[in-house]
XYZ file of C-alpha atoms in Angstrom:
448
model
C -0.470 -28.811 25.164
C 0.453 -29.559 28.798
C 2.479 -26.669 30.169
C 5.825 -27.249 31.935
C 6.046 -26.025 35.544
C 6.220 -22.285 36.170
C 9.674 -20.922 36.818
C 11.328 -17.657 37.704
C 12.949 -16.371 34.502
C 16.699 -16.101 34.747
C 18.873 -13.379 33.269
C 17.863 -10.021 31.899
C 14.859 -11.271 29.953
C 13.252 -7.826 29.401
C 16.407 -6.550 27.691
C 16.716 -9.750 25.659
C 13.111 -9.536 24.481
C 13.442 -5.845 23.682
C 16.040 -6.863 21.080
C 13.389 -8.868 19.179
C 11.914 -6.909 16.204
C 8.325 -7.454 17.322
C 8.882 -6.492 20.953
C 11.101 -3.505 20.175
C 8.139 -1.650 18.635
C 5.817 -2.073 21.623
C 4.988 0.952 23.774
C 6.451 0.652 27.264
C 3.040 0.181 28.906
C 2.131 -2.647 26.512
C 5.527 -4.289 27.073
C 5.137 -4.184 30.862
C 1.653 -5.671 30.603
C 3.002 -8.424 28.356
C 5.716 -9.275 30.866
C 3.159 -9.345 33.674
C 0.600 -11.519 31.842
C 2.846 -13.970 29.971
C 3.282 -17.360 31.640
C 6.923 -18.451 32.078
C 7.943 -22.048 31.482
C 10.852 -24.303 30.641
C 11.421 -27.598 28.861
C 14.161 -30.189 28.550
C 15.675 -31.325 25.263
C 13.212 -33.397 23.236
C 10.077 -31.946 24.834
C 7.365 -30.610 22.496
C 6.483 -26.947 22.967
C 3.811 -26.736 20.262
C 2.185 -29.727 18.539
C 1.185 -29.767 14.860
C -2.592 -29.856 14.485
C -3.205 -28.505 17.984
C -5.246 -25.404 18.742
C -3.356 -22.118 18.335
C -4.235 -20.965 21.845
C -0.904 -19.238 22.592
C 2.306 -17.931 21.038
C 5.698 -18.639 22.596
C 8.520 -16.183 23.201
C 11.689 -18.287 23.372
C 14.029 -16.576 25.853
C 16.768 -19.171 26.188
C 17.968 -22.204 24.246
C 17.367 -23.693 20.801
C 14.349 -25.395 19.227
C 13.543 -27.055 15.918
C 10.492 -26.732 13.663
C 9.342 -30.013 12.107
C 6.452 -31.051 9.878
C 4.872 -34.396 10.738
C 3.921 -36.261 7.546
C 2.728 -39.755 6.707
C 6.302 -40.667 5.751
C 7.935 -39.261 8.884
C 9.144 -35.955 10.258
C 10.589 -33.248 8.002
C 12.820 -30.675 9.666
C 11.936 -27.173 8.474
C 14.028 -24.832 10.633
C 16.257 -24.378 13.675
C 15.519 -21.359 15.891
C 17.485 -19.776 18.709
C 16.412 -17.356 21.428
C 15.113 -14.737 21.265
C 12.399 -15.973 18.920
C 8.630 -15.751 18.586
C 6.854 -19.000 17.652
C 3.251 -19.846 16.790
C 2.082 -16.262 16.299
C 0.722 -16.720 12.755
C -1.648 -19.480 13.865
C -2.855 -17.318 16.765
C -3.588 -14.337 14.499
C -5.150 -16.454 11.726
C -7.118 -18.674 14.109
C -5.861 -21.845 12.427
C -4.479 -25.076 13.923
C -0.709 -25.423 14.422
C 0.945 -26.095 11.057
C 4.161 -27.570 12.516
C 5.611 -29.037 15.702
C 8.145 -27.075 17.812
C 10.530 -29.231 19.852
C 13.313 -28.216 22.265
C 16.829 -29.185 21.136
C 18.358 -28.358 24.513
C 17.041 -26.900 27.759
C 14.860 -23.939 26.862
C 13.031 -21.207 28.704
C 10.089 -19.354 27.278
C 7.101 -17.117 27.926
C 3.689 -18.356 26.822
C 1.494 -15.502 25.516
C -2.190 -16.520 25.449
C -4.350 -15.914 22.390
C -6.410 -13.137 23.986
C -3.281 -11.365 25.225
C -1.540 -11.602 21.834
C -4.606 -10.456 19.882
C -5.002 -7.496 22.231
C -1.373 -6.564 21.578
C -2.050 -6.811 17.834
C -5.105 -4.554 18.176
C -3.248 -1.957 20.255
C 0.110 -2.011 18.460
C 0.112 -1.970 14.624
C 3.795 -2.937 14.711
C 2.772 -6.407 15.934
C 0.595 -7.090 12.877
C 3.246 -5.590 10.593
C 5.797 -7.982 12.066
C 3.493 -10.997 11.687
C 2.648 -10.087 8.080
C 6.365 -9.574 7.404
C 7.132 -13.013 8.852
C 4.371 -14.507 6.741
C 5.788 -12.770 3.671
C 9.214 -14.279 4.324
C 7.687 -17.715 4.775
C 5.666 -17.302 1.589
C 8.813 -16.390 -0.331
C 10.585 -19.521 0.846
C 7.449 -21.622 0.347
C 6.964 -20.382 -3.208
C 10.602 -21.135 -4.014
C 10.185 -24.602 -2.524
C 6.987 -25.121 -4.523
C 8.886 -24.143 -7.673
C 11.626 -26.694 -7.009
C 9.036 -29.296 -6.077
C 7.037 -28.605 -9.255
C 10.125 -28.903 -11.476
C 11.003 -32.247 -9.910
C 7.476 -33.629 -10.250
C 7.192 -32.431 -13.855
C 10.492 -34.117 -14.685
C 9.276 -37.352 -13.121
C 5.915 -37.224 -14.900
C 7.506 -36.488 -18.281
C 10.354 -38.974 -17.821
C 12.874 -36.166 -18.378
C 14.566 -36.322 -14.997
C 18.201 -35.336 -15.475
C 21.214 -34.638 -13.278
C 20.540 -30.887 -13.034
C 17.193 -31.464 -11.292
C 18.784 -34.042 -9.027
C 21.600 -31.599 -8.161
C 19.142 -28.788 -7.368
C 17.393 -31.038 -4.862
C 20.580 -32.303 -3.229
C 22.268 -28.874 -3.153
C 19.576 -26.239 -2.540
C 20.347 -22.516 -2.473
C 20.985 -20.734 0.827
C 17.413 -19.362 0.787
C 16.111 -22.933 0.815
C 18.601 -24.303 3.321
C 15.795 -25.199 5.734
C 14.361 -27.484 3.046
C 17.676 -29.237 2.332
C 16.773 -32.438 4.137
C 13.364 -32.525 2.478
C 14.829 -32.066 -0.985
C 17.454 -34.751 -0.475
C 14.793 -37.214 0.637
C 12.683 -36.237 -2.351
C 15.555 -36.925 -4.722
C 16.026 -40.374 -3.241
C 12.320 -41.137 -3.616
C 12.255 -39.894 -7.198
C 15.230 -42.068 -8.034
C 13.309 -45.093 -6.711
C 10.045 -44.120 -8.494
C 8.075 -44.396 -5.255
C 7.149 -40.815 -4.461
C 3.795 -40.284 -6.144
C 1.617 -42.315 -3.789
C 3.126 -40.645 -0.711
C 2.743 -37.196 -2.274
C -0.945 -37.715 -2.969
C -1.513 -39.043 0.554
C 0.281 -36.007 1.994
C -1.723 -33.644 -0.212
C -4.977 -35.222 0.967
C -3.919 -34.779 4.601
C -3.026 -31.116 3.999
C -6.325 -30.480 2.261
C -8.443 -32.059 5.001
C -6.460 -30.402 7.802
C -7.205 -26.947 6.389
C -10.988 -27.340 6.430
C -12.581 -25.018 9.025
C -14.105 -26.158 12.295
C -17.933 -26.203 12.493
C -19.422 -22.763 13.032
C -20.733 -22.032 16.521
C -24.502 -21.938 16.905
C -26.152 -18.567 16.423
C -28.335 -18.058 19.470
C -30.850 -16.070 17.414
C -31.026 -18.708 14.661
C -30.411 -16.149 11.929
C -28.775 -18.494 9.427
C -28.573 -22.096 8.234
C -25.123 -23.274 7.106
C -23.585 -26.375 5.570
C -20.458 -27.105 3.524
C -18.985 -30.254 2.030
C -16.070 -31.363 -0.120
C -15.616 -34.626 -2.010
C -11.953 -34.858 -3.124
C -11.155 -36.453 -6.454
C -8.999 -39.548 -6.591
C -6.235 -37.257 -7.831
C -5.955 -34.569 -5.172
C -6.837 -31.028 -6.207
C -6.717 -27.709 -4.423
C -10.267 -26.693 -3.474
C -10.686 -24.819 -0.211
C -13.421 -23.064 1.717
C -13.701 -21.193 4.995
C -16.316 -19.759 7.315
C -15.767 -17.711 10.454
C -17.247 -14.808 12.422
C -15.723 -11.330 12.421
C -17.961 -10.519 15.370
C -21.365 -11.576 16.692
C -23.213 -10.174 13.658
C -20.864 -10.548 10.670
C -20.035 -13.884 9.041
C -17.247 -14.437 6.501
C -17.627 -17.206 3.905
C -15.029 -18.006 1.245
C -14.328 -20.596 -1.429
C -11.453 -21.091 -3.841
C -9.804 -23.421 -6.315
C -6.030 -23.657 -6.780
C -4.525 -24.446 -10.162
C -2.830 -27.801 -10.607
C -3.010 -30.954 -8.529
C -1.022 -32.965 -6.023
C 1.352 -31.678 -3.346
C 2.185 -28.295 -4.984
C -1.541 -27.498 -5.252
C -2.195 -28.631 -1.672
C 0.702 -26.529 -0.372
C -0.419 -23.458 -2.295
C -3.980 -24.072 -1.087
C -2.748 -24.035 2.521
C -0.851 -20.798 1.861
C -3.953 -19.220 0.274
C -6.226 -20.308 3.122
C -3.939 -18.936 5.832
C -3.148 -15.670 4.036
C -6.761 -14.876 3.171
C -8.002 -15.656 6.670
C -5.383 -13.314 8.154
C -6.248 -10.402 5.862
C -10.037 -10.886 5.991
C -9.992 -11.143 9.778
C -9.399 -7.396 10.044
C -11.673 -6.399 7.145
C -14.737 -4.182 7.202
C -17.443 -5.232 4.688
C -16.929 -2.178 2.498
C -13.189 -2.918 2.335
C -13.256 -6.644 1.564
C -11.588 -6.017 -1.816
C -8.702 -4.217 -0.107
C -8.178 -7.192 2.199
C -8.190 -9.609 -0.739
C -5.788 -7.327 -2.615
C -3.330 -7.462 0.301
C -3.515 -11.247 0.265
C -2.971 -11.285 -3.495
C 0.183 -9.203 -3.121
C 1.624 -11.769 -0.715
C 0.610 -14.720 -2.896
C 2.020 -13.187 -6.075
C 5.382 -12.420 -4.466
C 8.144 -14.790 -5.617
C 5.538 -17.065 -7.216
C 8.058 -18.768 -9.491
C 5.801 -21.795 -9.987
C 3.141 -19.457 -11.496
C 0.388 -21.009 -9.421
C -2.897 -19.179 -8.979
C -6.267 -19.582 -7.291
C -9.753 -18.480 -8.197
C -11.503 -17.051 -5.142
C -14.828 -15.752 -3.886
C -15.210 -14.161 -0.463
C -18.208 -12.494 1.184
C -19.146 -10.843 4.468
C -22.783 -11.322 5.453
C -24.324 -8.970 8.012
C -26.803 -11.112 9.919
C -28.685 -8.064 11.166
C -30.066 -7.039 7.777
C -28.864 -9.582 5.187
C -26.502 -7.147 3.451
C -23.724 -8.931 1.572
C -20.364 -7.450 0.554
C -18.334 -9.696 -1.704
C -15.309 -9.926 -3.952
C -14.919 -12.365 -6.851
C -11.492 -13.132 -8.297
C -12.097 -15.283 -11.354
C -14.308 -17.782 -9.514
C -17.596 -19.380 -10.590
C -20.427 -16.898 -9.898
C -22.269 -18.009 -6.726
C -25.995 -18.590 -6.903
C -28.698 -16.850 -4.895
C -31.927 -18.771 -4.427
C -34.748 -16.437 -3.486
C -37.536 -17.377 -1.106
C -39.904 -17.958 -4.041
C -37.510 -20.596 -5.462
C -36.043 -18.559 -8.324
C -32.285 -18.908 -8.845
C -29.944 -16.155 -10.031
C -26.167 -15.777 -10.326
C -24.281 -12.968 -8.612
C -22.469 -10.666 -11.061
C -18.828 -11.734 -11.319
C -15.496 -10.471 -12.580
C -11.875 -10.097 -11.648
C -8.801 -12.229 -12.208
C -7.445 -15.109 -10.152
C -5.160 -14.516 -7.161
C -1.413 -14.964 -7.562
C -1.335 -13.912 -11.233
C -0.494 -10.216 -11.022
C -0.401 -7.509 -8.361
C -2.435 -5.348 -8.101
C -5.334 -7.515 -9.222
C -7.854 -4.636 -9.266
C -10.162 -6.445 -6.832
C -13.623 -4.899 -6.554
C -16.119 -4.848 -3.694
C -19.681 -5.583 -4.811
C -22.868 -5.701 -2.765
C -26.090 -7.686 -2.698
C -28.806 -8.446 -0.188
C -30.334 -11.634 1.148
C -33.903 -11.324 2.338
C -35.440 -13.663 4.887
C -35.753 -17.087 3.259
C -33.042 -16.468 0.625
C -29.839 -18.473 0.497
C -26.407 -18.300 -1.083
C -24.643 -21.250 -2.748
C -20.885 -21.212 -3.372
C -19.305 -23.971 -5.483
C -16.178 -24.856 -7.447
C -15.881 -25.810 -11.096
C -15.666 -29.484 -10.196
C -19.484 -29.298 -9.969
C -20.256 -27.674 -13.326
C -17.411 -29.426 -15.167
C -18.272 -32.939 -13.971
C -18.776 -35.065 -17.071
C -20.696 -38.159 -18.044
C -19.310 -41.182 -19.948
C -19.893 -39.385 -23.286
C -17.887 -36.341 -22.167
C -20.867 -33.983 -21.756
C -20.539 -31.495 -18.862
C -22.980 -30.942 -15.986
C -22.803 -27.161 -16.607
C -24.657 -24.220 -15.050
C -28.168 -25.016 -16.316
C -28.242 -28.408 -14.599
C -26.886 -26.870 -11.394
C -29.618 -24.192 -11.446
C -32.243 -26.894 -11.912
C -30.753 -28.990 -9.088
C -30.838 -26.008 -6.713
C -34.388 -25.067 -7.723
C -35.590 -28.631 -7.048
C -34.296 -28.450 -3.449
C -36.038 -25.187 -2.523
C -37.948 -26.744 0.436
C -34.810 -28.295 1.960
C -32.291 -26.822 4.397
C -28.640 -26.087 3.500
C -27.579 -29.661 4.286
C -30.306 -31.120 2.109
C -29.512 -28.706 -0.716
C -25.844 -29.707 -0.936
C -26.564 -33.418 -0.559
C -29.054 -33.092 -3.398
C -26.583 -31.276 -5.658
C -23.957 -33.967 -5.055
C -26.538 -36.693 -5.774
C -27.463 -35.037 -9.086
C -23.821 -34.638 -10.121
C -23.040 -38.304 -9.396
C -26.207 -39.468 -11.151
C -25.241 -37.410 -14.205
C -21.656 -38.729 -14.171
C -23.011 -42.300 -14.192
C -19.740 -43.765 -13.009
C -17.409 -41.611 -15.139
C -14.119 -40.859 -13.325
C -14.128 -37.777 -11.079
C -11.216 -35.603 -12.193
C -11.728 -32.641 -9.867
C -12.846 -31.921 -6.313
C -16.545 -31.300 -5.693
C -17.035 -28.476 -3.183
C -20.196 -26.621 -2.151
C -21.083 -24.209 0.641
C -24.622 -22.998 1.357
C -25.907 -20.407 3.784
C -29.588 -19.669 4.259
C -30.536 -16.304 5.743
C -33.453 -16.232 8.147
C -33.021 -12.744 9.684
C -33.797 -11.796 13.277
C -37.498 -11.433 12.536
C -37.728 -14.753 10.711
C -35.810 -16.530 13.470
C -38.122 -15.105 16.068
């Protein structure tokens, strides 16, 4: 975003900020450095401080005035919250490394301090209280989000089953205090349900959410140690597949894939929650502790999950120096490993889906990719694709499809799998998302 002009902060800003729960736990030296490095700014009423979809390159400490949090959808803006100084905004996106999930706009004249991504992440590394605060904030948002998903699910089920009665209508028009920030959204939803025009907009919104959460392309590895490609083909009826790929450091790559239960807006919302939560917890994970990171995410997802939604999940950390792979599987389809000689094998699996129960008894397992091997992650939309007679594509056909593409790179492999699935379906309707992610390991020696 374009920054407003620098100003000299007015009032006793250090004392005001010290009253904020996150700042109060900072050591004095860290607090002084924050005050010295943060960039002051101001904005008039109506000006945008953070824009939905933009890069999370800074968090904002609101020191004076009031702002609103809005979600920009295909059917207009939805007001989510009103915040007053002192307040911290945009910190979850900075920590998780994800685009802005909402727009922050000034309601009157505001003053703030902009804390750059590097500065904020350094604070998080040096002061555990910062991460505790961010995780606590995320937990509160998850609680409200899960409650909202529950109300949303009830309303959609009533509409689908033609059992919409006054009690559901009243719950939307008169939400509980915990859901006060969603009051406007629920009232608009009730109006749309009454007019029988909501479904198309919901599916369009779900598609937008799903596409917005896909990761940016991975940066090039200067040593050429891996070959990566991922693709998703959404079904006509939106599902909840997700995948992610990001570096922990120069030598360790995280890859994940998951599939949320259900379809439509509730599934897309829960998918976004899963994606953000897992990226935050895995970002600080060591390979041998990947299960602990996934377990922390599961605890947050299971909390106040009144809609009983869940997600199968597979996550792995690949060490590009030696091909060692640490992974955790929570009820997801076993990924395939294609060895250099063309043979295909499935990684041992186990575990239960996320969001069902806490603890989920997640387990860290290990494997190794040798130079020329590759790993294929996929969702059940691949193996459960069906032809006009109702026969399923299943694992054997997938193994054969992968084996036939042994000479190709990761891009060619996934394109070939999709081609085989569509050829098998022979025009039968696609009822679930098709998602695949492939990473070929070359190793330092092979790359050289």
